[in-house]
mmCIF file of C-alpha atoms and ligand atoms in Angstrom:
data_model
loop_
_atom_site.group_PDB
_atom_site.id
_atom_site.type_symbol
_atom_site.label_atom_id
_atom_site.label_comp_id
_atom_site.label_asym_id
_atom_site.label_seq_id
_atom_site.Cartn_x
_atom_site.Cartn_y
_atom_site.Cartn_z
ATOM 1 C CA UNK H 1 -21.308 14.271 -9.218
ATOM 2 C CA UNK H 2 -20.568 17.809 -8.749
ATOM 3 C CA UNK H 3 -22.708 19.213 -6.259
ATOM 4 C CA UNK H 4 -24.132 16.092 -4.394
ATOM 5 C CA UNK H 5 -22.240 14.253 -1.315
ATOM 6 C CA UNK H 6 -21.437 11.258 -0.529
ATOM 7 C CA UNK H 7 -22.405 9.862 3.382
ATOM 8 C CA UNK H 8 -18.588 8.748 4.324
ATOM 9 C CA UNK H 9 -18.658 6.325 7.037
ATOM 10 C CA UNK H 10 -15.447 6.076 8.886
ATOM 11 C CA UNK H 11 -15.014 3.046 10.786
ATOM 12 C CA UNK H 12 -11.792 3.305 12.099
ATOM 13 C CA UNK H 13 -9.477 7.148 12.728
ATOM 14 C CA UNK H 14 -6.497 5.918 14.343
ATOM 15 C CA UNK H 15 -2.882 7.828 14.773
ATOM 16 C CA UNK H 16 0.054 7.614 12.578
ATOM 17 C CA UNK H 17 2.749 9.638 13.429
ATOM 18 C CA UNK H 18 4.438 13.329 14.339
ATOM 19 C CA UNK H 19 6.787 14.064 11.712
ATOM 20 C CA UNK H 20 8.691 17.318 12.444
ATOM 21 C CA UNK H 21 9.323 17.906 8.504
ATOM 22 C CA UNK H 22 8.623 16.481 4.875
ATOM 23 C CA UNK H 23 11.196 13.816 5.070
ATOM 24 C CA UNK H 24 10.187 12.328 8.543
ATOM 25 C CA UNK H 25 6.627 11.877 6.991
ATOM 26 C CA UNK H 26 5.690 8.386 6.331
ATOM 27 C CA UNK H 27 5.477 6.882 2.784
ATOM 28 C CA UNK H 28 3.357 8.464 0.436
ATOM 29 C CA UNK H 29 0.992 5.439 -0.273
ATOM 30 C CA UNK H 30 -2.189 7.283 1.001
ATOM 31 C CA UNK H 31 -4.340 9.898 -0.218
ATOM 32 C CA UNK H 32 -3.849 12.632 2.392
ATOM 33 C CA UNK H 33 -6.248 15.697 3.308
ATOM 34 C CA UNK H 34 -4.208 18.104 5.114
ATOM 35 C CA UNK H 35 -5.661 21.142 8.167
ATOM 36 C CA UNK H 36 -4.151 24.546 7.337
ATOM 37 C CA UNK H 37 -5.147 27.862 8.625
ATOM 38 C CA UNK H 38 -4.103 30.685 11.862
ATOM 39 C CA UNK H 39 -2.752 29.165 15.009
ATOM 40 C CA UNK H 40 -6.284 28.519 17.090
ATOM 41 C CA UNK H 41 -8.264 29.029 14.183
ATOM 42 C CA UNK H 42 -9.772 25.453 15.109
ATOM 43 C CA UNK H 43 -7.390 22.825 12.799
ATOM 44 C CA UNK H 44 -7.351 20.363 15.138
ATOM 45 C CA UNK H 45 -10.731 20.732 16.602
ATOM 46 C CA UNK H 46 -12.202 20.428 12.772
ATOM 47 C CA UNK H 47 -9.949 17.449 11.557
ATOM 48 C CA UNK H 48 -11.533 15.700 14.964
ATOM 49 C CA UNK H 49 -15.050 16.471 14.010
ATOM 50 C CA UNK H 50 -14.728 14.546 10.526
ATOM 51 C CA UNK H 51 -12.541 11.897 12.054
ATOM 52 C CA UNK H 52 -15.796 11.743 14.769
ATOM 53 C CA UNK H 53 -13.014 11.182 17.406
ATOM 54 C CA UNK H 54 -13.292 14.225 19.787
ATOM 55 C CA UNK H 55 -9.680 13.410 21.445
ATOM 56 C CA UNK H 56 -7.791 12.246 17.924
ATOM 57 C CA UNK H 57 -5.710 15.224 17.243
ATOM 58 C CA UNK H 58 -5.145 17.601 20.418
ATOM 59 C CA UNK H 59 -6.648 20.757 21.067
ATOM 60 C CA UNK H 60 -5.699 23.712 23.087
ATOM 61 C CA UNK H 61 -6.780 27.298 23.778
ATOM 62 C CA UNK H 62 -3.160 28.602 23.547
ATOM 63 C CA UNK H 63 -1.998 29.451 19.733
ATOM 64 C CA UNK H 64 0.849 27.797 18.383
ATOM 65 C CA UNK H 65 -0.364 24.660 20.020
ATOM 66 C CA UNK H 66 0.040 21.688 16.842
ATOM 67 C CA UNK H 67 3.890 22.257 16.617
ATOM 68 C CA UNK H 68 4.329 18.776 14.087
ATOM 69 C CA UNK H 69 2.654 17.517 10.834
ATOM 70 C CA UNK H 70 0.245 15.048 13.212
ATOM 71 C CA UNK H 71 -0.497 12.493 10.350
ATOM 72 C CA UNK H 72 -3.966 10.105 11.018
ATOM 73 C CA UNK H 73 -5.117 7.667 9.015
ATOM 74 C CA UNK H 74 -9.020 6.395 8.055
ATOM 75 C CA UNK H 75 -10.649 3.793 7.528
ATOM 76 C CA UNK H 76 -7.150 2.536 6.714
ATOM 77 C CA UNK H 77 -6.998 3.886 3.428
ATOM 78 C CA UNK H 78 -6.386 7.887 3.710
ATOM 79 C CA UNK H 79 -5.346 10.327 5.702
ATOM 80 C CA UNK H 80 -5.903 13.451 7.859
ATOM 81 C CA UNK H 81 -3.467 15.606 8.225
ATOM 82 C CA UNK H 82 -3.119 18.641 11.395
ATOM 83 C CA UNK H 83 -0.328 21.116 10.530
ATOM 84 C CA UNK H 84 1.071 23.745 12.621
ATOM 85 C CA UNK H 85 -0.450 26.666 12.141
ATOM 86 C CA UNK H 86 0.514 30.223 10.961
ATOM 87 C CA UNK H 87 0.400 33.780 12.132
ATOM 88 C CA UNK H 88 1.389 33.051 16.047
ATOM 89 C CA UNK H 89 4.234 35.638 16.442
ATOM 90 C CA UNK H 90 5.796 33.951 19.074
ATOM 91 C CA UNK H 91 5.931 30.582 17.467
ATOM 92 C CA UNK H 92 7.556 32.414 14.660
ATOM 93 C CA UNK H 93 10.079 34.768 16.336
ATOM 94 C CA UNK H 94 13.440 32.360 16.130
ATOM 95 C CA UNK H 95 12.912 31.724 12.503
ATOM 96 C CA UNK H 96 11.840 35.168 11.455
ATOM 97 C CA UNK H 97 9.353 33.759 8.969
ATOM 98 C CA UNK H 98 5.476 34.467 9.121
ATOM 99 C CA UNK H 99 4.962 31.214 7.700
ATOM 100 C CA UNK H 100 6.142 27.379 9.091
ATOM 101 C CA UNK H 101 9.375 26.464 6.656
ATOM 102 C CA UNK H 102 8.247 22.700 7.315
ATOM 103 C CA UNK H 103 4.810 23.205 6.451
ATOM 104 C CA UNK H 104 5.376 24.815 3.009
ATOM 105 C CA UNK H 105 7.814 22.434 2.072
ATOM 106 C CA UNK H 106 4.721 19.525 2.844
ATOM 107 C CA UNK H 107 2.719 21.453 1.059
ATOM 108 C CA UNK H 108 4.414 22.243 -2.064
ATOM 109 C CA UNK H 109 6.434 18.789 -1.898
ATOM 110 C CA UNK H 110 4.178 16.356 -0.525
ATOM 111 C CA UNK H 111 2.668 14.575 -3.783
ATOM 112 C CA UNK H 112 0.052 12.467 -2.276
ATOM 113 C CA UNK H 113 -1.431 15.737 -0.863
ATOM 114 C CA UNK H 114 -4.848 15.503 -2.443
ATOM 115 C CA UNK H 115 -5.973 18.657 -0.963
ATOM 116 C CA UNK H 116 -6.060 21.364 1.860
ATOM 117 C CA UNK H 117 -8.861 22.852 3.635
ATOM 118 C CA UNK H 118 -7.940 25.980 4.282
ATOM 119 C CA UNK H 119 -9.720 27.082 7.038
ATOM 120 C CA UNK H 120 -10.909 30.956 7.313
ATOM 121 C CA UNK H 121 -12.470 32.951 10.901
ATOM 122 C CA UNK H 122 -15.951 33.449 9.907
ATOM 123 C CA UNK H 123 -16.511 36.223 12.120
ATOM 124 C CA UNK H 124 -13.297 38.383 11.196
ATOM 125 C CA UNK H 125 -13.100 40.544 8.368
ATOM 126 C CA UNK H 126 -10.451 39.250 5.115
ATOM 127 C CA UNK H 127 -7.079 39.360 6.964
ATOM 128 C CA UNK H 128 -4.178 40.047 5.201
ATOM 129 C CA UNK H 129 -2.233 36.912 6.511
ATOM 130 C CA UNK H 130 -4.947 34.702 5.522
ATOM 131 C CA UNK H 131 -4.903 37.068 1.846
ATOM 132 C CA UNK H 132 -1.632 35.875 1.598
ATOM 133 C CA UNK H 133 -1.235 32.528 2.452
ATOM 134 C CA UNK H 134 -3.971 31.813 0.332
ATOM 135 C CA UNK H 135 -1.843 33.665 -2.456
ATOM 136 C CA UNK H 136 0.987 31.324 -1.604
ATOM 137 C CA UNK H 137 -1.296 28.210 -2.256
ATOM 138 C CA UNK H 138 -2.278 29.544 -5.632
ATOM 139 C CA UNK H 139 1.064 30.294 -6.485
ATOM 140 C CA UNK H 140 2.315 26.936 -5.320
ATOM 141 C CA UNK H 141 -0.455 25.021 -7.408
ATOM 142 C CA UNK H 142 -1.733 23.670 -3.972
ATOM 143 C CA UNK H 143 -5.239 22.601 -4.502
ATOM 144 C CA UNK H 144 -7.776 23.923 -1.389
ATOM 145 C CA UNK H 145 -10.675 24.772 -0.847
ATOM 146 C CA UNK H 146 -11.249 27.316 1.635
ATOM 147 C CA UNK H 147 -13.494 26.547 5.220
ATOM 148 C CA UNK H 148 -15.171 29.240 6.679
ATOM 149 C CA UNK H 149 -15.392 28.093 10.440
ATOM 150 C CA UNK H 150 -16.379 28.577 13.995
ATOM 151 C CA UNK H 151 -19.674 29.739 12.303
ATOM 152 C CA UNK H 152 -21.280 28.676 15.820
ATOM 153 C CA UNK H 153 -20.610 32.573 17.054
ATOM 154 C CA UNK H 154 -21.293 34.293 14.479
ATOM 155 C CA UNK H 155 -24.810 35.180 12.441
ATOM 156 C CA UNK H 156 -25.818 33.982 9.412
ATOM 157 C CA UNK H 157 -25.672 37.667 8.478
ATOM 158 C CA UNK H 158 -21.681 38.418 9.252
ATOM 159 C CA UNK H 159 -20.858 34.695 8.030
ATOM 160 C CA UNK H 160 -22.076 36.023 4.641
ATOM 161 C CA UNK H 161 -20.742 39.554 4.695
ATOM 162 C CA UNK H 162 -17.151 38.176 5.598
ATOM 163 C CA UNK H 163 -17.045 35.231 3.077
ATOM 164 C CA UNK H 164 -18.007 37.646 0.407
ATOM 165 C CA UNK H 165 -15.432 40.065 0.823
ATOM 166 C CA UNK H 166 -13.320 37.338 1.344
ATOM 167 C CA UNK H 167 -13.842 35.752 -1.812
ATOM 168 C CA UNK H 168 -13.836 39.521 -3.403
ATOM 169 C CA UNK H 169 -10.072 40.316 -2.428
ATOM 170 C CA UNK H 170 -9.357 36.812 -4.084
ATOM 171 C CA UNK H 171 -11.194 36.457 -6.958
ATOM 172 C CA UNK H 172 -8.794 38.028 -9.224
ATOM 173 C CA UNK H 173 -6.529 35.486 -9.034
ATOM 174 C CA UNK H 174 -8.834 32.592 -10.633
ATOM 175 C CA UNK H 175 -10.657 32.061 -13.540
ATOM 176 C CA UNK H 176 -12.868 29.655 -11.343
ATOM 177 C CA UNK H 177 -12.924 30.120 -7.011
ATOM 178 C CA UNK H 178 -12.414 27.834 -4.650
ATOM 179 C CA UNK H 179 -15.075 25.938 -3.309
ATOM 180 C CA UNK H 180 -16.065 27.381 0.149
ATOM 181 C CA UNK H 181 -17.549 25.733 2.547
ATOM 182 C CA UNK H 182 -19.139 27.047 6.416
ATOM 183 C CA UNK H 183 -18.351 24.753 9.570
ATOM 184 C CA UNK H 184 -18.258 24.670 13.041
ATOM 185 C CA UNK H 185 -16.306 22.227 15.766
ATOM 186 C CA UNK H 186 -18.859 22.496 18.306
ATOM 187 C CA UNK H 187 -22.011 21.609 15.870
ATOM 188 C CA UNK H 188 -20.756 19.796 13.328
ATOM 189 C CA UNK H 189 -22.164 21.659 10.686
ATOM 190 C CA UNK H 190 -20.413 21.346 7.195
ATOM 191 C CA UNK H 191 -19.075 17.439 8.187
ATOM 192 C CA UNK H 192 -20.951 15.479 5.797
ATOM 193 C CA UNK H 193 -20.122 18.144 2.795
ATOM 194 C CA UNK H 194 -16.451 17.951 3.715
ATOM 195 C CA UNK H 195 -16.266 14.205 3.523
ATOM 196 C CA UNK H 196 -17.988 14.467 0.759
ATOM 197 C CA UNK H 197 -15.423 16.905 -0.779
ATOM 198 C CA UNK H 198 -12.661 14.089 0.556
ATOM 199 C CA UNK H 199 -14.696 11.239 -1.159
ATOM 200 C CA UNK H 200 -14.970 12.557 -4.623
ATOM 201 C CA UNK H 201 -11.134 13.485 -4.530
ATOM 202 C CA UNK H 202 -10.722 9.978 -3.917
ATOM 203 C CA UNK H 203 -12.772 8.896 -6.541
ATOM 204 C CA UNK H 204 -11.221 11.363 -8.767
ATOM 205 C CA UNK H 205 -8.013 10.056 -8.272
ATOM 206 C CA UNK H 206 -9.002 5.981 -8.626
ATOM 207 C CA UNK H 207 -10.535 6.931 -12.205
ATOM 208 C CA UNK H 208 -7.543 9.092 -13.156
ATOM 209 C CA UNK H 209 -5.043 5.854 -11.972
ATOM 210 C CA UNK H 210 -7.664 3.365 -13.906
ATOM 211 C CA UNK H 211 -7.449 5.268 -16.944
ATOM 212 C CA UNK H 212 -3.607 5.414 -17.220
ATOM 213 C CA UNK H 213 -3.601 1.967 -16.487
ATOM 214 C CA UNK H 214 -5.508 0.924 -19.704
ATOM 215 C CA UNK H 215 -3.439 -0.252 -22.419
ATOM 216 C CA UNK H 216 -3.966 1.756 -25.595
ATOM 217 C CA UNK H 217 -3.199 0.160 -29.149
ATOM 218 C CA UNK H 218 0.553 1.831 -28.831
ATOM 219 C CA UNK H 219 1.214 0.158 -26.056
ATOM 220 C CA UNK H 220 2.769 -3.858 -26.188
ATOM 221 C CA UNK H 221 3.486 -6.343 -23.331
ATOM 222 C CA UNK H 222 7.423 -5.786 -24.268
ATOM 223 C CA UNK H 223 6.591 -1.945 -23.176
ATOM 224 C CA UNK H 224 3.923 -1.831 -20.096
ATOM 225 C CA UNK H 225 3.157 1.472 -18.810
ATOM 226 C CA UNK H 226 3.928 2.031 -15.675
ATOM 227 C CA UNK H 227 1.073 2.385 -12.919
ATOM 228 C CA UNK H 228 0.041 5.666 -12.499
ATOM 229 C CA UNK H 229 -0.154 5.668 -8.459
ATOM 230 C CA UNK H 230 4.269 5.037 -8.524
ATOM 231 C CA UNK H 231 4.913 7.214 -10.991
ATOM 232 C CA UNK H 232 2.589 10.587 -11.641
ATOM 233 C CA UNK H 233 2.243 13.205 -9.526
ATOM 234 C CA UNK H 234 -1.105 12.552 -7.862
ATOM 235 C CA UNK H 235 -2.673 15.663 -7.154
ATOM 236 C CA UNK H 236 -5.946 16.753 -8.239
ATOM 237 C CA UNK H 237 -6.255 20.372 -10.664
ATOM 238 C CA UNK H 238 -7.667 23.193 -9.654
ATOM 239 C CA UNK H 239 -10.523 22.997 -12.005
ATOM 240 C CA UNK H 240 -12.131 20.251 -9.807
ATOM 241 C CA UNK H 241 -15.907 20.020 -10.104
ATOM 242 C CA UNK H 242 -15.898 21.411 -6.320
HETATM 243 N N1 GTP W 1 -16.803 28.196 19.238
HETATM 244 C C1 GTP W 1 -15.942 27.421 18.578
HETATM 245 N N2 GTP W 1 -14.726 27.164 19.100
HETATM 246 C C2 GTP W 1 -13.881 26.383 18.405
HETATM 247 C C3 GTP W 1 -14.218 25.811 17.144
HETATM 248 N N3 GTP W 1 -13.169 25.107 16.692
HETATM 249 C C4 GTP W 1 -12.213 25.226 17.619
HETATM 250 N N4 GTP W 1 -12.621 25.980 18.662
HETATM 251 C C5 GTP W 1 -11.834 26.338 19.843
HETATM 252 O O1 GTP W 1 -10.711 27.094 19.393
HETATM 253 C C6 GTP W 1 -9.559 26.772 20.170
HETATM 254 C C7 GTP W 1 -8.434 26.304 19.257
HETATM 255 O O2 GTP W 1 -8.788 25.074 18.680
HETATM 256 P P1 GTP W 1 -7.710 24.121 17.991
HETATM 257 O O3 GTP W 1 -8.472 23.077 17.277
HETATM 258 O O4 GTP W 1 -6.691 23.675 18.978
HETATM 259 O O5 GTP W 1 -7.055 25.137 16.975
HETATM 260 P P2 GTP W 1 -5.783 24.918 16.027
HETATM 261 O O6 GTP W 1 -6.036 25.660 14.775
HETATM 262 O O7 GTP W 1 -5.468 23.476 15.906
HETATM 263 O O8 GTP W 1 -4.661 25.682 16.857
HETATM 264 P P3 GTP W 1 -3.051 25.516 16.773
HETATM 265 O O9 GTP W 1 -2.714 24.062 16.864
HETATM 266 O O10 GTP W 1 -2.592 26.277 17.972
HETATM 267 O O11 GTP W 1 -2.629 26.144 15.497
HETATM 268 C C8 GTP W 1 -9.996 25.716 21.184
HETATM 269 O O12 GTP W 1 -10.317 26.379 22.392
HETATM 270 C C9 GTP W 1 -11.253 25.127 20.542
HETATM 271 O O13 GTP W 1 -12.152 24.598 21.502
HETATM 272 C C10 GTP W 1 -15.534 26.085 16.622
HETATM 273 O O14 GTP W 1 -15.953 25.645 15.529
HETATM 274 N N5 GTP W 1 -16.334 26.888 17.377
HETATM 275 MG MG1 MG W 2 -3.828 22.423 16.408
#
């Protein structure tokens, strides 16, 4: 139900693979829940937290660290997903593009992408390449919802200030905003809420595959429909009770 979370237990966070693009990622079988944000913005620190394995994905002090889509799966069923991330000049300098061209193609492409936290400084003013990367996920029908984190150094006070002007330079491009949500690596606050973001997706999606499995009085046994999971796209709307 919209609002309340679920307690996610995961019993087992173990790694999958480093794909260096869309087509080296494994088969889409999985509900996937990818990382995106700033080089050092705290990706792979975060995606650790919920996995509740500190060394899962690795984390570094120098930007540009998470070069490949590091793909983890949990409780054998889904998936976390760290991606490179953006606005590290140097990583960017060869290609001449602000933003990865491997992790826009996963994101726009990969169709078992239930959805992307997109993770925000919450002591830094709106930024204009966060502005616009954010623009490019609206744009690109990516569904996110956006993770204001490393609230461990900042006050209550700035974490507010921050996330509203945040969500002021954004708001004219919905009729509804993302869901936001405040975290921090080093205390685990916002976990639970953020599993229980991943849990209703999940849920979301089961219901969505049961009800286009149901046979309806024009369908026959000569014409079965096919199951939803091979054939639809999978992603969740934006209009998502979160
Ligand atoms: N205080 C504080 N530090 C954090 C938090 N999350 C991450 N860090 C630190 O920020 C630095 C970068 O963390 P990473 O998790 O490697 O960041 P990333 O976004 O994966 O970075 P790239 O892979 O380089 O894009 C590390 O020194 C972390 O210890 C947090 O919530 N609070
Ligand atoms: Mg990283």
């Amino acid at each position: 139900m919209a609002g309340e979370f679920f307690r996610v237990n995961i019993s087992s966070a173990t790694f999958n693979c480093s794909a260096p693009d869309l087509d080296s990622c494994p088969d889409e079988s999985l509900p996937e829940f990818a990382f995106i944000g700033r080089s050092n913005i705290g990706k792979s620190s975060l995606l650790n937290v919920l996995a509740g394995e500190r060394g899962l994905a690795r984390v570094s002090t120098t930007p540009g660290f998470t070069k490949l889509i590091n793909i983890f799966t949990m409780n054998k069923t889904w998936r976390l997903v760290d991606l490179p991330g953006y606005g590290y000049a140097h990583a960017e300098r060869k290609v001449k593009l602000r933003f990865n061209r491997a992790v826009l193609k996963y994101l726009e492409h990969r169709t078992n992408l239930c959805l992307v936290f997109a993770l925000i400084e919450s002591g830094l003013a709106p930024q204009k390449i966060d502005l616009e990367f954010v623009e490019w996920l609206v744009r690109h029908d990516v569904p996110f919802v956006l993770v204001f984190t490393k609230t461990d150094k900042v006050s209550a006070a700035t974490l507010e200030a921050n996330r509203t002007a945040f969500l002021e330079r954004i708001s004219a491009w919905f009729e509804k905003p993302p869901a936001v949500f405040a975290c921090s690596a080093v205390t685990g606050k916002g976990r639970q809420e953020l599993l229980g973001v991943i849990e209703e997706s999940m849920a979301a999606i089961n219901a969505e595959s049961d009800r286009a499995q149901v046979p309806t009085e024009s369908s026959s046994i000569s014409d079965p429909q096919p199951p939803a999971r091979a054939t639809r796209k999978r992603r969740p709307d934006l209009n998502r009770p979160w």
